[in-house]
mmCIF file of C-alpha atoms in Angstrom:
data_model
loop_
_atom_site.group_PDB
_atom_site.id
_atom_site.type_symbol
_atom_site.label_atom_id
_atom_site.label_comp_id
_atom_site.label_asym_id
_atom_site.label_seq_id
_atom_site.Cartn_x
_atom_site.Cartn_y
_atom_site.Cartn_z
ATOM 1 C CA UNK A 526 36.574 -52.396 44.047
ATOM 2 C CA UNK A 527 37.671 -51.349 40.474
ATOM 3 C CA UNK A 528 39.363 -53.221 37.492
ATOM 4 C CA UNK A 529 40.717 -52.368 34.759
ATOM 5 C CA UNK A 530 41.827 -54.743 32.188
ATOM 6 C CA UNK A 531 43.633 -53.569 29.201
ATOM 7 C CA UNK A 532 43.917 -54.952 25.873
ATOM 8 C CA UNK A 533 46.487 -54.602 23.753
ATOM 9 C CA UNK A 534 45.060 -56.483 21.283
ATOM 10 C CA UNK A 535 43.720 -54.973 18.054
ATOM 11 C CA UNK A 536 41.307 -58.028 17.832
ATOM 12 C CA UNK A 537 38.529 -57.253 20.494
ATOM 13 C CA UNK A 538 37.111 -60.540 20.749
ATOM 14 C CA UNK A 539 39.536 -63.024 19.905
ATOM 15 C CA UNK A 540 42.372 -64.734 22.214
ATOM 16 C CA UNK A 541 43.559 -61.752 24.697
ATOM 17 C CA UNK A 542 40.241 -60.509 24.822
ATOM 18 C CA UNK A 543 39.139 -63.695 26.106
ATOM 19 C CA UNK A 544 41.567 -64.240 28.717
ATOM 20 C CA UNK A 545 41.215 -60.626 29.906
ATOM 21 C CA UNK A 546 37.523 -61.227 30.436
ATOM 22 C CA UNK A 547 37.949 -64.367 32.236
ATOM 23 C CA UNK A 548 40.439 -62.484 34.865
ATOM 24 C CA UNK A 549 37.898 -60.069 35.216
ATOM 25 C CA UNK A 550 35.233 -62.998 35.870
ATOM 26 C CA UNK A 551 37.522 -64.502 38.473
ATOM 27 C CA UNK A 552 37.385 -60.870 39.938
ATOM 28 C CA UNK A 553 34.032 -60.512 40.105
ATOM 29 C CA UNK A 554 33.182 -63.622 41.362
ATOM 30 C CA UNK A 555 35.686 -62.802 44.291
ATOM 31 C CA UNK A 556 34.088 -59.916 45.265
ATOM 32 C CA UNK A 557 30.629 -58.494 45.785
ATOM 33 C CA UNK A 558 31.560 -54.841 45.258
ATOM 34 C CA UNK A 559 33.849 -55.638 42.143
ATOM 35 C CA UNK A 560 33.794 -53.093 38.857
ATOM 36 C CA UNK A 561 35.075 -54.541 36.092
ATOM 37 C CA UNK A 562 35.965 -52.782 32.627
ATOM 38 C CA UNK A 563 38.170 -53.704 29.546
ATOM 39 C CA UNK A 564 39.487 -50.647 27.728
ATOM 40 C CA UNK A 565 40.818 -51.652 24.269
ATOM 41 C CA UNK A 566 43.387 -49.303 23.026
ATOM 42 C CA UNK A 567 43.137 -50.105 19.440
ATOM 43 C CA UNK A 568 39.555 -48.111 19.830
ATOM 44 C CA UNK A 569 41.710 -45.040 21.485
ATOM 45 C CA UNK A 570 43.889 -42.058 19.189
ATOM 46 C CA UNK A 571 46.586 -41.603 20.931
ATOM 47 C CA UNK A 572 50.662 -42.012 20.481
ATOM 48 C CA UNK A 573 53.564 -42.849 22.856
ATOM 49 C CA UNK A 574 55.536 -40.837 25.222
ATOM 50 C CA UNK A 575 56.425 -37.498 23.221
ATOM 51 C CA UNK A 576 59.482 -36.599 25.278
ATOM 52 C CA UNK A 577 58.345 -33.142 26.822
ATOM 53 C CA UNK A 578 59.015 -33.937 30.239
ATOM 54 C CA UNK A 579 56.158 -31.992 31.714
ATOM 55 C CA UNK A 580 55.750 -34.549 34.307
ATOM 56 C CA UNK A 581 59.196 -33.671 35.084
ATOM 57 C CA UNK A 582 58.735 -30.099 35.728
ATOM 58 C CA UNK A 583 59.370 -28.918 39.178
ATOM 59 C CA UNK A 584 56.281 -27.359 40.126
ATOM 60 C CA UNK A 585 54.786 -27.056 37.075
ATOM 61 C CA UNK A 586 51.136 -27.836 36.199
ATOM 62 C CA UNK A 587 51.465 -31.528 35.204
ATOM 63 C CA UNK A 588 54.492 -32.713 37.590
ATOM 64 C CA UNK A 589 53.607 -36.351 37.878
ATOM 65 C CA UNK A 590 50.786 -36.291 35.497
ATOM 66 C CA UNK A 591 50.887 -36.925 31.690
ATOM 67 C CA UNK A 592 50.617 -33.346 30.266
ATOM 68 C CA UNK A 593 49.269 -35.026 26.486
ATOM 69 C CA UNK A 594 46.168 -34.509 25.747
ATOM 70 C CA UNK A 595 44.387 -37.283 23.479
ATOM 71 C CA UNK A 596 42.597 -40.538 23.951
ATOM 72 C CA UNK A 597 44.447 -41.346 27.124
ATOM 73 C CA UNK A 598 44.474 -37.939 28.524
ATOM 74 C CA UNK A 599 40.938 -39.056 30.919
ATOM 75 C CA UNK A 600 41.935 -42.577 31.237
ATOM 76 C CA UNK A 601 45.326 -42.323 32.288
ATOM 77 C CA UNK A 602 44.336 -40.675 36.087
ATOM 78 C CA UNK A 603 41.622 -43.231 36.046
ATOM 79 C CA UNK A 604 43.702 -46.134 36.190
ATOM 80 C CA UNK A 605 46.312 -45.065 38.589
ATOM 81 C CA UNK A 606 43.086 -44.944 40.948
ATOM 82 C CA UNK A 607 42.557 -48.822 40.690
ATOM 83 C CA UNK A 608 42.414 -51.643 42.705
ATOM 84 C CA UNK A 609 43.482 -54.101 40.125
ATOM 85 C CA UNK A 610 44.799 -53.863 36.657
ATOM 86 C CA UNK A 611 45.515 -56.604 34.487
ATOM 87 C CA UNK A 612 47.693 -55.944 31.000
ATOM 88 C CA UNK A 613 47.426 -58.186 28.138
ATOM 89 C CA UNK A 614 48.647 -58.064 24.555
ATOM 90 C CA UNK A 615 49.529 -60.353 21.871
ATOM 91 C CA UNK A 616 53.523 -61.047 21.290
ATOM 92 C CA UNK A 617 54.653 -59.986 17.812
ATOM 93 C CA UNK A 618 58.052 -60.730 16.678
ATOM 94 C CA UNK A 619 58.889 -61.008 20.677
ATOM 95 C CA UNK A 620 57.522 -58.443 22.345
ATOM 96 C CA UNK A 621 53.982 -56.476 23.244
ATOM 97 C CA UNK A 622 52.003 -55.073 20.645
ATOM 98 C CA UNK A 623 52.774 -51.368 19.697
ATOM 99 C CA UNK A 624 49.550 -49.849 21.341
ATOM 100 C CA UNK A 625 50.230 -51.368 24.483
ATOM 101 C CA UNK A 626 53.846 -50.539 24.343
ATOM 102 C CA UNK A 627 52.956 -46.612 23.587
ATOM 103 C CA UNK A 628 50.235 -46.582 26.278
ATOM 104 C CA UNK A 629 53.305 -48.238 29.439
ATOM 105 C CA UNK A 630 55.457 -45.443 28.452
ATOM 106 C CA UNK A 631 52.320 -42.810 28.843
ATOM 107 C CA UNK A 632 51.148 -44.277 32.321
ATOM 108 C CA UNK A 633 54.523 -45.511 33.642
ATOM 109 C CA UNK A 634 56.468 -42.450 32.979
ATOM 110 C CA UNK A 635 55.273 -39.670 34.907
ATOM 111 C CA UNK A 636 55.304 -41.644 37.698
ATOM 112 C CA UNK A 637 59.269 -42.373 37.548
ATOM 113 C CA UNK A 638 60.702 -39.997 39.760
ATOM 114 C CA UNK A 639 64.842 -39.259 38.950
ATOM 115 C CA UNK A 640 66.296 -39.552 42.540
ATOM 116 C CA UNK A 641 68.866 -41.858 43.804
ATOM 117 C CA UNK A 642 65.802 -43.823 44.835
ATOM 118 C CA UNK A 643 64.085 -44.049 41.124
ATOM 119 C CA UNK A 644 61.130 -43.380 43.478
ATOM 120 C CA UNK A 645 57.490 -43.475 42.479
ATOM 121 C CA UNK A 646 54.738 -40.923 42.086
ATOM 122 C CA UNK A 647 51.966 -43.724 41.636
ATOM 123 C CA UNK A 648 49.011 -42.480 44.149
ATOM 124 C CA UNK A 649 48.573 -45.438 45.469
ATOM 125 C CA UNK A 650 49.890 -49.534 45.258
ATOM 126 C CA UNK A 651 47.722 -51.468 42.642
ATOM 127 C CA UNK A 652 48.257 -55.218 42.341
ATOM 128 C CA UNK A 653 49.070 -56.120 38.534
ATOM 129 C CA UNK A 654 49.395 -58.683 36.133
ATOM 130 C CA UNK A 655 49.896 -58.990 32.985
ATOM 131 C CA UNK A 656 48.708 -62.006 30.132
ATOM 132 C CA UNK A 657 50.484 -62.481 26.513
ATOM 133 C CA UNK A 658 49.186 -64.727 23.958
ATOM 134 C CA UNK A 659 51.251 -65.997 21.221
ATOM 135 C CA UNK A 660 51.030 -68.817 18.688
ATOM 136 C CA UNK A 661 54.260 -70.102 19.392
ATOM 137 C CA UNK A 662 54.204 -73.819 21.594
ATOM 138 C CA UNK A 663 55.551 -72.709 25.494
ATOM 139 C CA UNK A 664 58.885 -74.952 25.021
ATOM 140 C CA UNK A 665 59.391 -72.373 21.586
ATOM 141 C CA UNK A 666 58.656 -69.402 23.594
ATOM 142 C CA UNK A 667 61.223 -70.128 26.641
ATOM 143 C CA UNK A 668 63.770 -71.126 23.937
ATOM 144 C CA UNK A 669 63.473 -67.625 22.446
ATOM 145 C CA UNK A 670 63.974 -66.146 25.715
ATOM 146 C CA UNK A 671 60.279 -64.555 25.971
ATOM 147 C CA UNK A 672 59.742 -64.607 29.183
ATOM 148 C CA UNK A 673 63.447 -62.560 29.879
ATOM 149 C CA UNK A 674 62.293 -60.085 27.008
ATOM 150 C CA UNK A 675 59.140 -59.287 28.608
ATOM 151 C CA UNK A 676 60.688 -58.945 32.106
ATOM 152 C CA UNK A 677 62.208 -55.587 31.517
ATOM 153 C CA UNK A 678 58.671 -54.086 31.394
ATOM 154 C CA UNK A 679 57.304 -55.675 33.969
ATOM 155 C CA UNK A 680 60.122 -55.066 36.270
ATOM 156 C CA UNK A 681 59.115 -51.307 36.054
ATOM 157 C CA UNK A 682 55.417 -51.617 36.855
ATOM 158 C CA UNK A 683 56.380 -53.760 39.430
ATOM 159 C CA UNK A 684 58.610 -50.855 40.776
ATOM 160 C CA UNK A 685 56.560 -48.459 40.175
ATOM 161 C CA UNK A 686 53.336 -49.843 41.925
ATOM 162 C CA UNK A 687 54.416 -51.579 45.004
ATOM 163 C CA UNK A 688 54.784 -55.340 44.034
ATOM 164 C CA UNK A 689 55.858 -58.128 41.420
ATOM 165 C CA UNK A 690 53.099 -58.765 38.495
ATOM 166 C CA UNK A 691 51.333 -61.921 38.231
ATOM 167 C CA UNK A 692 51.847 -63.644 34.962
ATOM 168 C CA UNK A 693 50.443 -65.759 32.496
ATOM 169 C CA UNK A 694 51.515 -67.017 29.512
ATOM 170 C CA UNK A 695 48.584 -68.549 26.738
ATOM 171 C CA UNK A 696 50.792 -70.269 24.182
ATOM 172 C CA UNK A 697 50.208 -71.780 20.914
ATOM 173 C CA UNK A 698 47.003 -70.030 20.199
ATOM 174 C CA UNK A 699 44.652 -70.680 17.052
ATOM 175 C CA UNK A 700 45.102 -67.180 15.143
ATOM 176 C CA UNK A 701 41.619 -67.330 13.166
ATOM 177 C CA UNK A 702 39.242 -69.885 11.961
ATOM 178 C CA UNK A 703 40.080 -71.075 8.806
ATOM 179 C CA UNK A 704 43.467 -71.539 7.595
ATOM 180 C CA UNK A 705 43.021 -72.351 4.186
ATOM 181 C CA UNK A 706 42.028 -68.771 3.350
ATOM 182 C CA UNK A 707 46.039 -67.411 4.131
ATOM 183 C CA UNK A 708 49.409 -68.546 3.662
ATOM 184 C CA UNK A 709 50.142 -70.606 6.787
ATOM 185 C CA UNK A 710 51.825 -73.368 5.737
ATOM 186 C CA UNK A 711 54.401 -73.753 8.919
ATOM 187 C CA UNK A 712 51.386 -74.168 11.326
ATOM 188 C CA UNK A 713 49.110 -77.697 11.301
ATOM 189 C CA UNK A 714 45.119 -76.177 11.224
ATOM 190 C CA UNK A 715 44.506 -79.637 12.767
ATOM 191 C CA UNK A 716 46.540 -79.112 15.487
ATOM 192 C CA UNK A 717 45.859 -75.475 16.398
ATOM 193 C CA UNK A 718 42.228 -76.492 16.300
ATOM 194 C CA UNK A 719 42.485 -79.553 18.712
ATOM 195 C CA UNK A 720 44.899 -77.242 21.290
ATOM 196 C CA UNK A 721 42.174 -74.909 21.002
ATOM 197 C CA UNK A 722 39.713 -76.916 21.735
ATOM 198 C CA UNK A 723 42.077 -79.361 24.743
ATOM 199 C CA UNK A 724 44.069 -76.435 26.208
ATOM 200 C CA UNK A 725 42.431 -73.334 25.653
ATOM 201 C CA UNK A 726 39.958 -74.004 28.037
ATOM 202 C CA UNK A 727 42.770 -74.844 30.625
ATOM 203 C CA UNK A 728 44.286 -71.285 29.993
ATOM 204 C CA UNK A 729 40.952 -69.156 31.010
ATOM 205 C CA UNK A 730 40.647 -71.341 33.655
ATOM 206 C CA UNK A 731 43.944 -70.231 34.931
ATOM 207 C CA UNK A 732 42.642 -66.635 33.923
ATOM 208 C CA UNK A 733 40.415 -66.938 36.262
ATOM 209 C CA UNK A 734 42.518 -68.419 38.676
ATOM 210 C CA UNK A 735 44.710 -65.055 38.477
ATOM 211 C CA UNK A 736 41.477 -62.635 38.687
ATOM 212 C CA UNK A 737 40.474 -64.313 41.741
ATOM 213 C CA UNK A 738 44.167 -64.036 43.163
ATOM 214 C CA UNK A 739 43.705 -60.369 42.264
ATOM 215 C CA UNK A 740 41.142 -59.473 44.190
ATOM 216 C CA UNK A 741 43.152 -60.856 46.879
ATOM 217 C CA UNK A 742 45.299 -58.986 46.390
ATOM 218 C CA UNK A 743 43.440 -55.848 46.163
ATOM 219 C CA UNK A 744 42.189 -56.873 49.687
ATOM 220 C CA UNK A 745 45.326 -57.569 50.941
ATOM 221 C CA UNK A 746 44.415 -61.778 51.957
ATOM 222 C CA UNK A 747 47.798 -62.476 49.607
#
């Protein structure tokens, strides 16, 4: 049973890379047969949707399937045959990062069908989620309306592959290791250290919560 989680992070190691592998974890600890890969796009050339609507022609070559060909051109057909997916990025200035947002339009688009229906060419139903981490506090984030920003996407992959994403927010992450070294001065280096330290842990625990409800998903026991 395959997963893919994808990072939208340029930093492959640091907070959304984290929580992406600990939803995988919870994956594979859920099931015996579980494959689990993280693909991070900042290691992929590639650009948004270029507007040639290939996938749109009627009977041509690529109807349904992105016509591009660059760093997503293999992965994209790869990922519409998973189990699971899981979709995580950093928030910057309120939304997902750039990569991520350019790689949605590439998979999500072809499969958008323009009937009365807005019906779906998606080969099969794939149970998603996706994770954002951010370094403002959660009250900060729902005050800003986040969560409502970051619906629109998610309402489509929802659509598009057969059910409602799981969510999880990670809020008030530490950004690096030593403040001193940038010009910071409206977050406490104290602070960010102890949530890291108190709550972090809390949050991949919860990301491995949501791998594990994942592969329930994928086995349909939801």
């Amino acid at each position: 049973m395959q997963i893919y989680a994808i990072n939208g992070s340029p930093r492959k190691t640091w907070n959304t890379a984290t929580i992406l592998q600990n939803v995988l974890d919870g994956f594979a600890e859920s099931r015996e047969d579980a494959l689990t890969e993280m693909i991070d796009l900042y290691s992929l050339d590639y650009k948004g949707c270029v507007s040639c609507f290939e996938c749109k022609r009627l009977g041509g070559p690529s109807y349904g399937r992105c016509a591009v060909r660059d760093g997503l051109g293999a992965l994209l057909p790869r990922i519409l045959q998973a189990d699971a997916l899981v979709i995580g990025s950093p928030i910057y200035f309120g939304d997902v990062s750039g990569m991520l947002r350019a790689f949605l339009e590439r998979l999500l688009f072809p499969c958008l069908v323009y009937d009365k229906a807005h019906s779906s060419l998606a080969p099969r139903k794939i149970p998603t989620a996706f994770v954002y981490t951010m370094n403002l506090p959660r009250a900060a984030m729902e005050e800003r309306g986040y969560p409502q920003r970051l619906a629109a996407m998610e309402s489509y992959v929802g659509r598009l592959f057969g059910s409602a994403p799981r969510l999880l927010h990670v809020c008030d992450t530490l950004q690096f290791k030593d403040y001193s070294r940038y010009k910071m001065e409206i977050f406490s280096a104290e602070e960010k250290a102890r949530q890291r330290e108190l709550e972090f842990p809390a949050d991949c625990r919860r990301a491995r919560e949501l791998g594990a409800a994942l592969a329930a998903d994928a086995a349909g026991e939801a």
